CSV table of C-alpha atoms and ligand atoms in Angstrom, one decimal:
chain,number,residue,atom,x,y,z
A,1,MET,CA,0.5,0.5,-0.1
A,2,SER,CA,1.1,3.3,-1.1
A,3,THR,CA,2.0,5.6,1.9
A,4,SER,CA,3.2,8.4,0.1
A,5,LYS,CA,-0.9,9.5,0.0
A,6,LEU,CA,-1.4,10.1,3.6
A,7,ILE,CA,-1.8,13.2,5.7
A,8,ASP,CA,0.0,12.3,9.4
A,9,GLY,CA,-2.1,14.0,11.7
A,10,LYS,CA,-0.2,13.0,14.7
A,11,ALA,CA,3.0,14.3,12.9
A,12,ALA,CA,1.2,17.4,11.9
A,13,ALA,CA,-0.2,17.5,15.5
A,14,ALA,CA,3.4,17.2,17.0
A,15,ARG,CA,4.6,20.4,15.0
A,16,VAL,CA,1.5,22.2,16.3
A,17,LEU,CA,2.8,21.2,19.7
A,18,GLN,CA,6.2,22.4,19.3
A,19,GLN,CA,5.4,25.5,18.4
A,20,VAL,CA,3.0,26.4,21.4
A,21,LYS,CA,5.9,25.1,23.4
A,22,GLN,CA,7.6,27.4,22.4
A,23,ASP,CA,5.4,30.4,22.3
A,24,VAL,CA,4.3,29.5,26.2
A,25,LEU,CA,8.3,30.0,27.0
A,26,ASP,CA,8.1,33.3,25.6
A,27,LEU,CA,5.4,34.4,27.1
A,28,LYS,CA,6.8,33.2,30.3
A,29,ALA,CA,9.5,35.0,29.8
A,30,GLU,CA,7.1,38.4,29.7
A,31,GLY,CA,5.7,36.5,33.4
A,32,ILE,CA,2.7,35.1,32.1
A,33,GLN,CA,2.0,31.9,33.0
A,34,PRO,CA,-0.9,30.7,30.3
A,35,ALA,CA,-3.9,29.0,32.0
A,36,LEU,CA,-6.6,26.5,30.8
A,37,ALA,CA,-9.9,26.2,33.3
A,38,VAL,CA,-11.3,22.4,32.3
A,39,ILE,CA,-14.8,21.6,33.5
A,40,LEU,CA,-16.3,18.1,33.4
A,41,VAL,CA,-19.6,17.6,34.5
A,42,GLY,CA,-21.0,13.9,35.5
A,43,GLU,CA,-19.0,11.1,35.1
A,44,ASP,CA,-19.3,9.9,31.4
A,45,PRO,CA,-16.5,7.6,31.3
A,46,ALA,CA,-15.3,9.1,27.7
A,47,SER,CA,-15.6,12.7,28.7
A,48,GLN,CA,-13.2,11.8,31.5
A,49,VAL,CA,-10.5,10.2,29.1
A,50,TYR,CA,-10.7,13.4,26.9
A,51,VAL,CA,-10.0,15.6,30.0
A,52,ARG,CA,-7.4,13.3,31.2
A,53,ASN,CA,-5.9,13.9,27.6
A,54,LYS,CA,-5.9,17.8,27.5
A,55,ILE,CA,-4.7,18.4,31.1
A,56,LEU,CA,-1.6,15.8,30.1
A,57,ARG,CA,-1.3,17.7,26.8
A,58,ALA,CA,-2.0,21.0,28.3
A,59,GLU,CA,0.9,20.7,31.0
A,60,GLU,CA,3.2,19.2,28.0
A,61,CYS,CA,3.1,22.7,26.6
A,62,GLY,CA,3.8,24.4,29.5
A,63,ILE,CA,0.2,25.5,30.3
A,64,ARG,CA,-1.3,25.8,33.5
A,65,SER,CA,-4.4,23.4,33.6
A,66,ILE,CA,-7.3,23.5,36.4
A,67,GLU,CA,-9.3,20.9,36.6
A,68,TYR,CA,-13.4,21.7,37.9
A,69,ARG,CA,-15.1,18.4,38.5
A,70,LEU,CA,-18.6,19.0,38.9
A,71,GLY,CA,-21.4,15.9,39.9
A,72,ALA,CA,-23.8,15.0,37.6
A,73,ASP,CA,-26.4,16.4,39.8
A,74,CYS,CA,-24.9,19.8,39.2
A,75,PRO,CA,-27.7,22.9,39.7
A,76,GLN,CA,-27.0,24.6,36.8
A,77,ALA,CA,-26.9,27.7,38.3
A,78,ARG,CA,-23.6,26.1,40.4
A,79,LEU,CA,-22.3,25.6,36.6
A,80,LEU,CA,-23.0,29.5,35.7
A,81,GLU,CA,-21.4,30.7,38.8
A,82,LEU,CA,-18.5,28.6,38.1
A,83,ILE,CA,-18.1,30.3,34.9
A,84,ALA,CA,-18.6,33.0,35.7
A,85,GLU,CA,-15.9,32.9,38.6
A,86,LEU,CA,-13.5,32.1,35.4
A,87,ASN,CA,-14.6,34.7,33.5
A,88,ASP,CA,-13.5,37.1,36.5
A,89,ASP,CA,-10.4,35.5,36.8
A,90,ALA,CA,-7.2,37.2,35.3
A,91,SER,CA,-5.1,33.9,36.1
A,92,VAL,CA,-7.0,31.9,33.6
A,93,ASN,CA,-6.9,32.4,29.9
A,94,GLY,CA,-9.1,29.7,28.4
A,95,ILE,CA,-12.3,27.8,29.8
A,96,LEU,CA,-13.2,24.2,28.3
A,97,LEU,CA,-16.7,22.8,28.9
A,98,GLN,CA,-16.4,19.6,28.7
A,99,LEU,CA,-19.7,18.2,26.3
A,100,PRO,CA,-22.2,16.6,26.7
A,101,LEU,CA,-23.3,17.9,29.7
A,102,PRO,CA,-26.0,16.2,32.1
A,103,ARG,CA,-29.4,16.7,30.1
A,104,HIS,CA,-31.2,19.1,33.1
A,105,ILE,CA,-28.1,21.9,32.2
A,106,GLU,CA,-28.6,24.0,28.6
A,107,GLU,CA,-26.0,23.7,27.0
A,108,THR,CA,-26.6,26.7,25.0
A,109,ARG,CA,-27.0,28.7,27.8
A,110,ALA,CA,-24.0,27.1,29.4
A,111,LEU,CA,-21.8,27.8,26.2
A,112,GLN,CA,-23.2,31.2,26.0
A,113,ALA,CA,-21.8,31.9,29.6
A,114,ILE,CA,-18.3,31.7,28.8
A,115,ALA,CA,-16.5,34.4,28.2
A,116,PRO,CA,-15.6,34.8,24.6
A,117,GLY,CA,-11.9,35.9,24.9
A,118,LYS,CA,-12.0,32.7,26.7
A,119,ASP,CA,-13.9,30.9,24.7
A,120,VAL,CA,-11.1,27.9,23.7
A,121,ASP,CA,-13.5,25.7,21.9
A,122,GLY,CA,-15.0,28.8,19.7
A,123,PHE,CA,-18.9,27.8,20.0
A,124,HIS,CA,-19.9,31.2,21.8
A,125,SER,CA,-22.0,32.8,19.3
A,126,GLU,CA,-20.1,35.9,19.3
A,127,ASN,CA,-17.4,33.5,17.9
A,128,VAL,CA,-19.3,32.3,16.0
A,129,GLY,CA,-20.6,35.3,14.4
A,130,GLY,CA,-17.2,36.4,14.3
A,131,LEU,CA,-16.0,33.5,11.9
A,132,SER,CA,-18.8,33.7,9.3
A,133,GLN,CA,-17.9,37.7,9.1
A,134,GLY,CA,-14.5,36.9,8.6
A,135,ARG,CA,-13.1,38.2,11.4
A,136,GLU,CA,-10.0,36.9,13.5
A,137,VAL,CA,-11.9,34.8,16.4
A,138,LEU,CA,-11.3,31.9,18.6
A,139,THR,CA,-12.5,29.0,15.9
A,140,PRO,CA,-13.8,25.3,16.7
A,141,CYS,CA,-10.9,23.2,16.9
A,142,THR,CA,-11.4,19.9,14.9
A,143,PRO,CA,-12.1,22.2,11.6
A,144,THR,CA,-9.4,24.5,12.6
A,145,GLY,CA,-7.0,21.1,12.2
A,146,CYS,CA,-8.5,20.5,9.3
A,147,ILE,CA,-8.0,23.6,7.5
A,148,TYR,CA,-4.0,23.1,8.5
A,149,LEU,CA,-3.9,19.6,7.4
A,150,LEU,CA,-4.9,20.9,3.7
A,151,GLU,CA,-3.3,24.1,3.5
A,152,GLN,CA,0.0,21.6,4.4
A,153,THR,CA,-0.9,19.2,1.9
A,154,LEU,CA,-1.9,21.9,-1.0
A,155,GLY,CA,-1.0,25.0,-0.1
A,156,ASP,CA,-3.2,28.0,-0.9
A,157,LEU,CA,-6.6,26.9,-1.2
A,158,SER,CA,-7.8,29.5,-2.7
A,159,GLY,CA,-10.7,28.7,-6.1
A,160,LYS,CA,-10.9,25.0,-4.8
A,161,HIS,CA,-13.8,23.0,-4.9
A,162,ALA,CA,-14.5,22.2,-1.0
A,163,VAL,CA,-17.6,19.9,-0.1
A,164,VAL,CA,-18.2,19.6,3.6
A,165,VAL,CA,-20.4,16.4,4.4
A,166,GLY,CA,-22.6,17.3,7.8
A,167,ARG,CA,-23.3,20.7,9.4
A,168,SER,CA,-23.2,20.1,13.0
A,169,ASN,CA,-22.3,23.4,14.9
A,170,ILE,CA,-18.7,21.4,16.1
A,171,VAL,CA,-17.5,20.1,12.6
A,172,GLY,CA,-19.5,20.8,9.7
A,173,LYS,CA,-21.1,24.5,10.0
A,174,PRO,CA,-17.6,26.0,11.5
A,175,MET,CA,-15.6,23.9,8.9
A,176,ALA,CA,-17.3,25.8,5.8
A,177,ALA,CA,-17.0,28.7,7.1
A,178,LEU,CA,-13.4,28.6,7.3
A,179,LEU,CA,-13.1,26.9,4.3
A,180,LEU,CA,-15.1,30.2,2.7
A,181,LYS,CA,-12.6,32.4,4.3
A,182,ALA,CA,-9.7,30.2,2.7
A,183,HIS,CA,-11.5,31.3,-0.5
A,184,CYS,CA,-13.0,28.5,-1.3
A,185,SER,CA,-16.0,27.7,-3.6
A,186,VAL,CA,-17.9,25.7,-0.7
A,187,THR,CA,-20.9,23.0,-0.9
A,188,VAL,CA,-22.8,21.7,2.3
A,189,VAL,CA,-24.3,18.2,1.7
A,190,HIS,CA,-26.1,16.9,4.4
A,191,SER,CA,-29.0,14.3,5.3
A,192,ARG,CA,-31.4,16.3,3.2
A,193,SER,CA,-29.4,16.5,0.5
A,194,ARG,CA,-30.9,15.1,-2.9
A,195,ASP,CA,-27.7,13.6,-4.6
A,196,ALA,CA,-24.9,14.1,-1.8
A,197,GLN,CA,-22.7,11.5,-3.6
A,198,ALA,CA,-23.2,13.4,-7.2
A,199,LEU,CA,-22.0,16.5,-5.4
A,200,CYS,CA,-19.1,14.7,-3.5
A,201,ARG,CA,-18.0,13.7,-7.0
A,202,LEU,CA,-17.4,17.7,-8.0
A,203,ALA,CA,-15.0,18.5,-5.1
A,204,ASP,CA,-11.7,19.0,-4.9
A,205,ILE,CA,-11.5,18.7,-1.4
A,206,VAL,CA,-14.4,16.5,0.6
A,207,VAL,CA,-14.2,17.0,4.3
A,208,ALA,CA,-16.3,14.2,5.7
A,209,ALA,CA,-18.0,14.8,9.3
A,210,VAL,CA,-20.8,12.5,9.2
A,211,GLY,CA,-20.9,9.5,11.9
A,212,ARG,CA,-21.4,7.5,9.5
A,213,PRO,CA,-19.0,4.4,9.6
A,214,ARG,CA,-16.9,3.9,5.8
A,215,MET,CA,-20.0,5.6,4.1
A,216,ILE,CA,-18.1,7.7,1.6
A,217,ASP,CA,-16.4,5.3,-1.2
A,218,ALA,CA,-14.2,5.6,-4.0
A,219,SER,CA,-17.4,6.6,-6.2
A,220,TRP,CA,-18.0,9.4,-4.2
A,221,LEU,CA,-14.5,11.0,-5.3
A,222,LYS,CA,-13.5,12.4,-8.0
A,223,PRO,CA,-9.8,11.2,-8.9
A,224,GLY,CA,-7.4,12.8,-7.5
A,225,ALA,CA,-9.5,15.0,-4.8
A,226,VAL,CA,-8.1,15.4,-1.2
A,227,VAL,CA,-9.9,14.0,1.6
A,228,ILE,CA,-10.2,14.8,5.7
A,229,ASP,CA,-11.8,11.9,7.3
A,230,VAL,CA,-13.3,13.2,10.9
A,231,GLY,CA,-15.8,10.3,11.3
A,232,ILE,CA,-14.8,8.6,14.4
A,233,ASN,CA,-16.9,5.2,14.3
A,234,ARG,CA,-16.1,2.5,16.8
A,235,ILE,CA,-17.0,-1.1,14.7
A,236,GLN,CA,-17.2,-4.7,15.1
A,237,ASP,CA,-14.7,-6.3,13.9
A,238,GLY,CA,-14.9,-9.9,14.2
A,239,GLU,CA,-13.8,-10.4,18.1
A,240,ARG,CA,-12.5,-7.0,17.9
A,241,SER,CA,-13.3,-3.8,18.1
A,242,ARG,CA,-11.9,-1.3,16.0
A,243,LEU,CA,-11.9,2.8,14.9
A,244,VAL,CA,-12.9,3.3,11.4
A,245,GLY,CA,-14.1,6.9,9.6
A,246,ASP,CA,-17.0,8.3,7.5
A,247,VAL,CA,-14.8,7.4,4.7
A,248,ASP,CA,-13.8,3.7,3.5
A,249,PHE,CA,-10.7,4.4,3.1
A,250,ASP,CA,-9.4,0.7,1.7
A,251,SER,CA,-11.8,1.8,-1.2
A,252,ALA,CA,-11.2,5.5,-1.6
A,253,LEU,CA,-7.2,5.1,-1.5
A,254,PRO,CA,-6.2,4.6,-4.9
A,255,GLN,CA,-8.7,7.6,-6.4
A,256,VAL,CA,-7.8,10.2,-3.9
A,257,SER,CA,-4.1,12.6,-3.8
A,258,ALA,CA,-4.1,12.4,-0.3
A,259,ILE,CA,-6.2,11.1,2.7
A,260,THR,CA,-6.0,11.6,7.0
A,261,PRO,CA,-6.1,7.8,8.2
A,262,VAL,CA,-8.8,7.0,10.9
A,263,PRO,CA,-7.1,6.7,13.5
A,264,GLY,CA,-4.2,9.1,13.3
A,265,GLY,CA,-5.6,12.1,11.0
A,266,VAL,CA,-7.8,14.6,11.9
A,267,GLY,CA,-7.9,13.5,16.0
A,268,PRO,CA,-4.9,14.3,16.9
A,269,MET,CA,-5.0,18.0,16.0
A,270,THR,CA,-8.1,18.4,17.6
A,271,ILE,CA,-6.2,19.0,21.3
A,272,ALA,CA,-3.5,20.4,19.6
A,273,PHE,CA,-5.7,23.5,18.3
A,274,LEU,CA,-7.2,23.4,22.1
A,275,MET,CA,-3.9,24.1,23.1
A,276,LYS,CA,-3.2,26.7,20.5
A,277,ASN,CA,-6.3,28.8,21.2
A,278,THR,CA,-5.3,28.9,25.0
A,279,LEU,CA,-2.3,30.4,23.9
A,280,ILE,CA,-3.4,32.5,21.5
A,281,ALA,CA,-6.2,33.6,24.1
A,282,ALA,CA,-3.4,34.4,26.7
A,283,GLN,CA,-1.4,36.3,24.2
A,284,GLN,CA,-4.7,38.9,22.9
A,285,GLN,CA,-5.4,39.3,27.1
A,286,ALA,CA,-1.6,39.8,27.4
A,287,LEU,CA,-1.5,42.3,24.5
A,288,ALA,CA,-5.2,43.9,25.8
A,289,ASN,CA,-3.8,44.5,29.4
A,290,ARG,CA,-0.5,46.1,28.0
A,291,GLN,CA,-2.6,49.0,26.1
A,292,PRO,CA,-2.8,51.9,28.2
A,293,LYS,CA,-6.0,52.6,30.1
A,294,GLU,CA,-8.3,55.1,28.3
A,295,ALA,CA,-7.6,58.4,29.5
A,296,VAL,CA,-10.8,59.9,31.6
A,297,CYS,CA,-11.8,63.1,30.8
A,298,LEU,CA,-13.6,64.9,33.9
B,301,NDP,P1,-23.5,15.4,14.2
B,301,NDP,O1,-24.1,13.6,14.5
B,301,NDP,O2,-23.6,16.6,15.5
B,301,NDP,O3,-23.7,15.4,12.3
B,301,NDP,C1,-23.9,14.9,11.5
B,301,NDP,C2,-23.6,15.4,10.3
B,301,NDP,O4,-23.9,14.6,9.2
B,301,NDP,C3,-25.7,16.4,10.3
B,301,NDP,O5,-25.3,17.4,9.7
B,301,NDP,C4,-26.2,15.3,9.4
B,301,NDP,O6,-27.5,15.9,8.9
B,301,NDP,C5,-25.2,15.0,8.4
B,301,NDP,N1,-25.4,13.2,8.1
B,301,NDP,C6,-26.1,12.6,8.4
B,301,NDP,N2,-26.2,10.9,7.5
B,301,NDP,C7,-26.2,11.6,6.2
B,301,NDP,C8,-25.9,11.4,4.9
B,301,NDP,N3,-26.6,10.2,4.8
B,301,NDP,N4,-25.6,11.8,3.7
B,301,NDP,C9,-25.5,13.1,4.2
B,301,NDP,N5,-25.1,13.7,5.4
B,301,NDP,C10,-25.7,13.2,6.4
B,301,NDP,O7,-22.3,15.0,13.9
B,301,NDP,P2,-20.3,15.8,14.3
B,301,NDP,O8,-20.6,16.6,13.6
B,301,NDP,O9,-20.4,15.7,16.2
B,301,NDP,O10,-19.7,14.2,14.0
B,301,NDP,C11,-19.3,13.7,13.2
B,301,NDP,C12,-18.4,12.8,13.1
B,301,NDP,O11,-17.1,13.4,13.7
B,301,NDP,C13,-18.7,11.5,14.0
B,301,NDP,O12,-17.9,10.6,13.7
B,301,NDP,C14,-17.9,12.1,15.5
B,301,NDP,O13,-17.4,11.2,16.0
B,301,NDP,C15,-16.3,13.2,15.0
B,301,NDP,N6,-15.7,13.8,15.2
B,301,NDP,C16,-14.7,14.1,15.1
B,301,NDP,C17,-13.4,14.7,15.9
B,301,NDP,C18,-12.3,14.4,16.0
B,301,NDP,O14,-11.5,15.0,16.7
B,301,NDP,N7,-11.6,13.8,14.8
B,301,NDP,C19,-14.2,15.6,16.3
B,301,NDP,C20,-15.7,16.1,16.6
B,301,NDP,C21,-16.4,14.9,15.4
B,301,NDP,P3,-28.7,16.7,9.2
B,301,NDP,O15,-28.1,17.6,9.8
B,301,NDP,O16,-29.5,16.6,8.1
B,301,NDP,O17,-28.9,15.6,10.2
């Protein structure tokens, strides 16, 4: 099997993290210690693993992490109170609220409570709106990581036709907005699209974020397309279970010019860009603190 077509997310993430580590050292030299607060509500086992990995990665980058664990029955008001405290705490640069939340907590309300400048997941409507207006804001980690991989693979994305399969708030929609910002022509395909396969076949770039194991095979792809597979699906393979993407990798490989594997493609990029967003938040807050306060005219 040719491996030259593989887009190596692990290596790309390591490069991003190495740069973050260096930039954190530069901030520390100015007396600034970047810090990320991670909030976990409840005991969801997968969320516990994600939170542990995020905290480990932060420590490796020299970012201070502060973990808040709230019980599954924690009242919404307590969570909002904690977020308000962290918003006001100048020593905290980024706030990450691990999803999903227990049912009794309104996800939108909780995410909207995070100060936009500390919203390292890029889910606050101020950041979502800023992205769609093409402003420099904190952007969601997974699609930002996908853009990084695409630019590493293709260079300038300007003028390419990109098809995004999926329109979720965390992946599909911000992915489309980022591709548009990179001057692509963008088509978004979803479960109501009439002929998703035919639309995909027109694309120079396909980003699959569906959550359906191996849905997209070679018959969906134009020869030479670049494919970014965001999907992470656990399937049963005989006795063992394993992870596969939304793209049928073996079928797609001969057809494409480059493709991300699952695992080892987009996955490592998400956490790398969480660290990068924490660094950006710390840098922006430091810049704002350095700017002279407006003179008060009496
Ligand atoms: P959602 O379930 O929120 O969204 C899935 C999207 O796919 C929806 O917009 C849906 O359309 C669309 N869809 C469903 N079926 C079809 C179909 N037959 N044809 C075309 N479109 C379809 O998923 P997420 O966006 O949260 O996640 C997508 C995948 O990415 C999952 O496998 C998830 O595990 C993975 N993921 C990976 C991350 C990483 O770090 N690598 C991070 C986040 C997610 P409609 O809106 O019409 O229902």
